XYZ file of C-alpha atoms in Angstrom:
346
model
C 41.727 92.977 101.320
C 44.654 91.423 103.181
C 43.639 89.222 106.090
C 45.000 90.008 109.572
C 46.972 86.737 109.592
C 48.731 87.536 106.312
C 49.418 91.091 107.460
C 50.913 89.746 110.676
C 53.157 87.371 108.702
C 54.311 90.194 106.459
C 55.018 92.404 109.458
C 56.951 89.605 111.172
C 59.029 88.911 108.075
C 59.792 92.601 107.653
C 60.764 92.882 111.312
C 63.099 89.903 111.006
C 64.639 91.359 107.855
C 65.216 94.736 109.493
C 66.664 93.056 112.576
C 69.031 91.025 110.404
C 70.177 94.181 108.670
C 70.414 96.621 111.595
C 70.905 94.398 114.673
C 73.754 95.823 116.795
C 77.117 94.008 116.364
C 75.646 91.018 114.489
C 73.517 92.693 111.820
C 74.525 93.062 108.172
C 75.220 96.790 108.537
C 77.411 96.221 111.594
C 79.304 93.450 109.803
C 79.852 95.619 106.721
C 81.056 98.490 108.895
C 83.569 96.179 110.624
C 84.719 94.876 107.241
C 85.181 98.426 105.971
C 87.136 99.330 109.105
C 89.294 96.211 108.726
C 89.952 96.980 105.071
C 90.911 100.547 105.992
C 93.299 99.310 108.699
C 94.866 96.773 106.335
C 95.411 99.489 103.717
C 97.071 101.764 106.256
C 99.300 98.937 107.468
C 100.229 98.036 103.892
C 101.142 101.686 103.290
C 103.422 101.636 106.343
C 105.128 98.473 105.050
C 105.612 100.052 101.628
C 107.238 103.124 103.137
C 109.601 100.968 105.172
C 110.490 98.892 102.105
C 111.387 102.066 100.198
C 113.565 103.245 103.069
C 115.257 99.825 103.392
C 116.070 99.794 99.681
C 117.277 103.401 99.736
C 114.475 104.552 97.435
C 112.380 107.715 97.917
C 108.731 107.240 98.858
C 105.914 109.559 97.822
C 102.144 109.747 97.607
C 102.457 108.387 94.065
C 104.469 105.369 95.210
C 101.897 104.697 97.941
C 99.124 104.842 95.340
C 100.981 102.376 93.143
C 101.750 99.973 95.979
C 98.148 99.945 97.224
C 96.656 100.045 93.710
C 94.442 103.015 94.536
C 93.934 106.457 93.047
C 96.214 109.316 94.039
C 93.295 110.960 95.827
C 92.809 107.906 98.058
C 96.541 107.673 98.659
C 96.539 111.296 99.835
C 93.823 110.356 102.322
C 95.808 107.369 103.613
C 98.966 109.433 104.030
C 97.018 112.158 105.845
C 95.564 109.552 108.186
C 99.034 108.109 108.873
C 100.368 111.588 109.587
C 97.529 112.225 112.026
C 98.457 108.988 113.805
C 102.065 110.128 114.086
C 103.387 107.366 111.839
C 104.744 109.506 108.987
C 106.082 112.965 108.183
C 105.430 114.535 104.818
C 107.143 117.171 102.720
C 106.477 118.552 99.274
C 107.933 115.471 97.563
C 108.532 112.754 100.152
C 106.766 110.671 102.763
C 108.979 109.422 105.603
C 108.235 107.104 108.521
C 108.615 108.437 112.045
C 110.317 106.254 114.671
C 106.856 105.099 115.759
C 105.943 104.318 112.151
C 109.149 102.368 111.632
C 108.466 100.281 114.743
C 104.987 99.495 113.446
C 106.385 98.560 110.015
C 108.907 96.182 111.584
C 106.178 94.578 113.681
C 104.138 93.914 110.534
C 107.199 92.701 108.641
C 108.073 90.344 111.496
C 104.538 88.916 111.457
C 104.602 88.501 107.658
C 107.958 86.739 107.490
C 107.184 84.494 110.457
C 103.987 83.422 108.712
C 105.944 82.694 105.517
C 108.387 80.578 107.531
C 105.479 78.740 109.159
C 103.714 78.112 105.848
C 106.934 76.816 104.279
C 107.926 74.560 107.176
C 104.660 73.359 108.640
C 102.192 73.151 105.749
C 102.022 71.663 102.280
C 101.359 75.046 100.700
C 103.417 75.655 97.554
C 106.126 78.355 97.441
C 104.063 80.584 95.158
C 101.318 80.723 97.828
C 103.450 81.701 100.833
C 103.547 85.454 100.208
C 99.859 85.984 99.432
C 98.713 83.861 102.371
C 101.111 85.646 104.734
C 99.769 88.991 103.448
C 96.311 87.862 104.526
C 97.385 86.534 107.920
C 99.879 89.182 109.038
C 97.181 91.693 110.005
C 95.423 89.272 112.355
C 98.048 88.663 115.023
C 98.529 90.705 118.165
C 102.151 91.282 119.267
C 101.714 88.567 121.912
C 100.543 86.021 119.354
C 103.365 86.978 116.983
C 105.866 86.081 119.691
C 104.024 82.833 120.407
C 104.300 81.958 116.712
C 108.031 82.725 116.736
C 108.557 80.620 119.861
C 106.682 77.650 118.377
C 109.200 77.595 115.498
C 112.336 78.106 117.574
C 112.703 81.817 116.728
C 113.780 81.524 113.065
C 116.145 84.166 111.682
C 115.242 84.034 107.978
C 112.055 83.557 105.981
C 111.977 80.956 103.166
C 112.891 83.588 100.550
C 116.130 84.399 102.383
C 114.930 87.661 103.952
C 115.940 88.355 107.574
C 113.100 88.334 110.084
C 113.092 91.456 112.302
C 113.746 90.625 115.937
C 111.168 91.174 118.650
C 113.191 94.269 119.619
C 112.806 95.687 116.098
C 116.322 94.992 114.861
C 116.836 94.312 111.154
C 120.251 93.858 109.531
C 121.081 96.183 106.637
C 120.339 95.071 103.112
C 123.103 92.807 101.776
C 124.005 91.147 98.502
C 123.567 92.174 94.890
C 121.815 90.956 91.751
C 123.263 87.814 90.200
C 123.671 89.778 86.964
C 126.461 91.770 88.654
C 128.702 88.682 88.799
C 131.571 88.318 86.364
C 131.415 85.398 83.918
C 132.817 82.375 85.727
C 132.302 83.922 89.192
C 130.393 81.879 91.771
C 128.277 83.057 94.703
C 125.509 81.916 97.028
C 121.827 82.797 96.559
C 120.678 84.751 99.615
C 117.283 85.952 98.397
C 114.630 85.362 95.754
C 112.271 88.298 95.268
C 108.700 87.071 95.842
C 106.962 89.977 94.092
C 105.667 90.044 91.470
C 104.341 86.538 91.901
C 104.745 85.623 88.203
C 108.502 86.260 88.428
C 108.870 84.271 91.645
C 106.992 81.342 90.092
C 109.525 81.273 87.243
C 112.422 81.166 89.693
C 110.791 78.354 91.682
C 110.014 76.425 88.490
C 113.708 76.688 87.587
C 114.568 74.929 90.850
C 116.383 77.890 92.392
C 116.366 78.520 96.154
C 118.216 80.478 98.860
C 121.383 78.723 99.981
C 122.134 77.357 96.522
C 125.529 77.968 94.927
C 125.382 79.513 91.446
C 127.926 80.435 88.817
C 127.387 83.028 86.108
C 128.281 81.473 82.769
C 127.537 84.435 80.515
C 125.119 87.341 80.162
C 123.740 89.391 77.312
C 120.826 91.740 76.693
C 118.701 88.719 75.741
C 119.553 86.112 78.384
C 121.548 85.280 81.493
C 122.945 81.758 81.815
C 123.585 80.357 85.291
C 124.933 77.043 86.531
C 123.222 75.795 89.687
C 123.042 72.248 91.037
C 124.572 70.979 87.832
C 121.882 72.495 85.635
C 122.213 75.390 83.240
C 119.413 77.959 83.615
C 118.753 80.479 80.846
C 116.756 83.441 82.199
C 115.673 86.779 80.837
C 117.742 89.562 82.450
C 114.633 91.143 84.007
C 113.941 87.807 85.742
C 117.556 87.203 86.774
C 117.762 90.585 88.546
C 115.318 89.186 91.124
C 118.003 86.763 92.334
C 120.188 88.287 95.061
C 123.550 86.662 95.753
C 126.467 87.197 98.102
C 130.118 86.266 97.635
C 131.088 82.984 99.245
C 133.723 83.324 101.940
C 136.916 81.446 101.148
C 136.765 78.880 98.386
C 133.265 78.757 96.911
C 131.382 75.487 96.900
C 130.886 74.020 93.444
C 127.700 74.978 91.619
C 127.258 71.346 90.593
C 126.707 68.909 89.147
C 125.999 66.928 92.302
C 125.382 63.220 92.487
C 122.269 62.194 94.379
C 120.906 59.011 95.900
C 118.936 58.514 92.684
C 122.204 58.057 90.735
C 123.341 55.026 92.728
C 123.212 51.347 91.851
C 122.372 48.431 94.125
C 125.337 47.791 96.414
C 126.716 51.347 96.245
C 127.728 52.924 99.554
C 128.119 56.668 100.026
C 127.881 59.536 102.500
C 125.132 62.174 102.513
C 126.513 65.571 101.507
C 123.332 67.585 102.107
C 119.726 68.025 101.043
C 119.180 70.305 98.055
C 118.175 73.844 99.181
C 115.110 73.721 96.920
C 113.670 71.048 99.232
C 111.825 72.825 102.046
C 108.949 72.357 104.421
C 107.422 68.999 105.402
C 109.337 67.128 102.706
C 112.683 68.375 104.040
C 111.648 67.539 107.600
C 110.694 64.010 106.557
C 114.072 63.379 104.911
C 115.887 64.716 107.978
C 113.707 62.607 110.268
C 114.728 59.553 108.237
C 118.325 60.283 109.194
C 119.495 61.798 105.907
C 121.727 64.422 107.489
C 125.241 65.421 106.338
C 127.769 62.687 107.085
C 125.234 59.867 107.296
C 126.356 56.651 105.609
C 123.894 55.144 103.146
C 123.870 51.836 101.245
C 121.552 50.910 98.362
C 119.748 47.644 99.155
C 117.571 47.096 96.086
C 115.342 48.742 93.490
C 111.748 48.015 92.615
C 110.934 46.170 89.370
C 110.377 49.467 87.523
C 113.366 51.212 89.066
C 111.512 52.581 92.062
C 110.944 52.753 94.909
C 114.584 52.402 95.919
C 115.447 50.833 99.265
C 118.328 52.329 101.270
C 119.915 51.179 104.503
C 120.383 54.124 106.848
C 121.649 53.689 110.398
C 120.603 50.041 110.474
C 117.089 50.635 109.114
C 115.831 50.102 105.562
C 113.739 52.902 104.066
C 112.149 53.288 100.627
C 112.244 56.509 98.614
C 110.689 57.482 95.313
C 113.130 58.685 92.679
C 111.958 62.305 93.001
C 112.742 62.159 96.734
C 116.131 60.494 96.206
C 117.098 63.240 93.738
C 116.904 65.765 96.593
C 119.617 64.052 98.661
C 123.094 64.975 97.413
C 125.934 62.566 98.146
C 129.712 62.185 98.201
C 131.546 59.051 97.138
C 135.090 60.025 98.143
C 135.828 59.212 101.732
C 132.671 57.142 102.152
C 133.297 54.453 104.710
C 130.071 52.601 105.035
C 130.353 49.443 106.992
C 128.684 46.355 105.618
C 124.955 46.472 106.088
C 123.700 43.847 108.406
């Protein structure tokens, strides 16, 4: 027979367990319900973004495309589309799903939040390029419109994300899609990279590993069904055509800048004096800010003071101050020798 004390303990434990499970707002059931509601909202918002992306690219959207984008069954996609239609965000026909004006405004709000987060992650954190998109996907659903504008203001209202995509304005303005795949260039033709597609992630990682970035000048050397060869920053890149099509370029106005090779601070010898041309586009975020803060801006005169016993660090005199850079940092600063007029370092 169970003693009264033991029975009381069992009752108390059971009561605590039930309270932990069913307690209003803080109980396990309440938390799971909020999580389910959040997941549902995120799915609906992702569906709205997908529909806008299809419209922006001039591609038809359907229940099937929604299912593929959200990685859900067609039956679930039908439910999401029906919910969006009930909210007045989409119109449906036998074959297509189209955003209403209200739905488009919501899509642009989400897109603005996403691309602002990507810009923030690239410029203000040490997160690698391959992580920007996924982290922004997680964060974009958490900001109210007021906080989105506060984020934009804290960064000086950037116009482009780190992949080269335009950031919708607070008024919901987005420039039309521009540029074309690098594979459309003629052999020998040069252009400027305006966008690197960040999905799928595996493709984007290959482009980043190749050292490619928006703002970089490229020249198509040749193309075949097996490979596409590009010249960028003095390096030849051989890519599979399916990878190369994820590089969007635009013609350069006037005479195109050379696609390389470029000399960098790392190529100099002690006593050399040059002028900074620019910082390689592939250098972004905190590292780029640090180099700019050191005074390595276009037109700055630089003199090599000395090298370490093993070749690095390398000491440079910049605007009267001596700074030390590792070789990998010096390779990011492109220079010009012609016209350099560095006065003697004192």
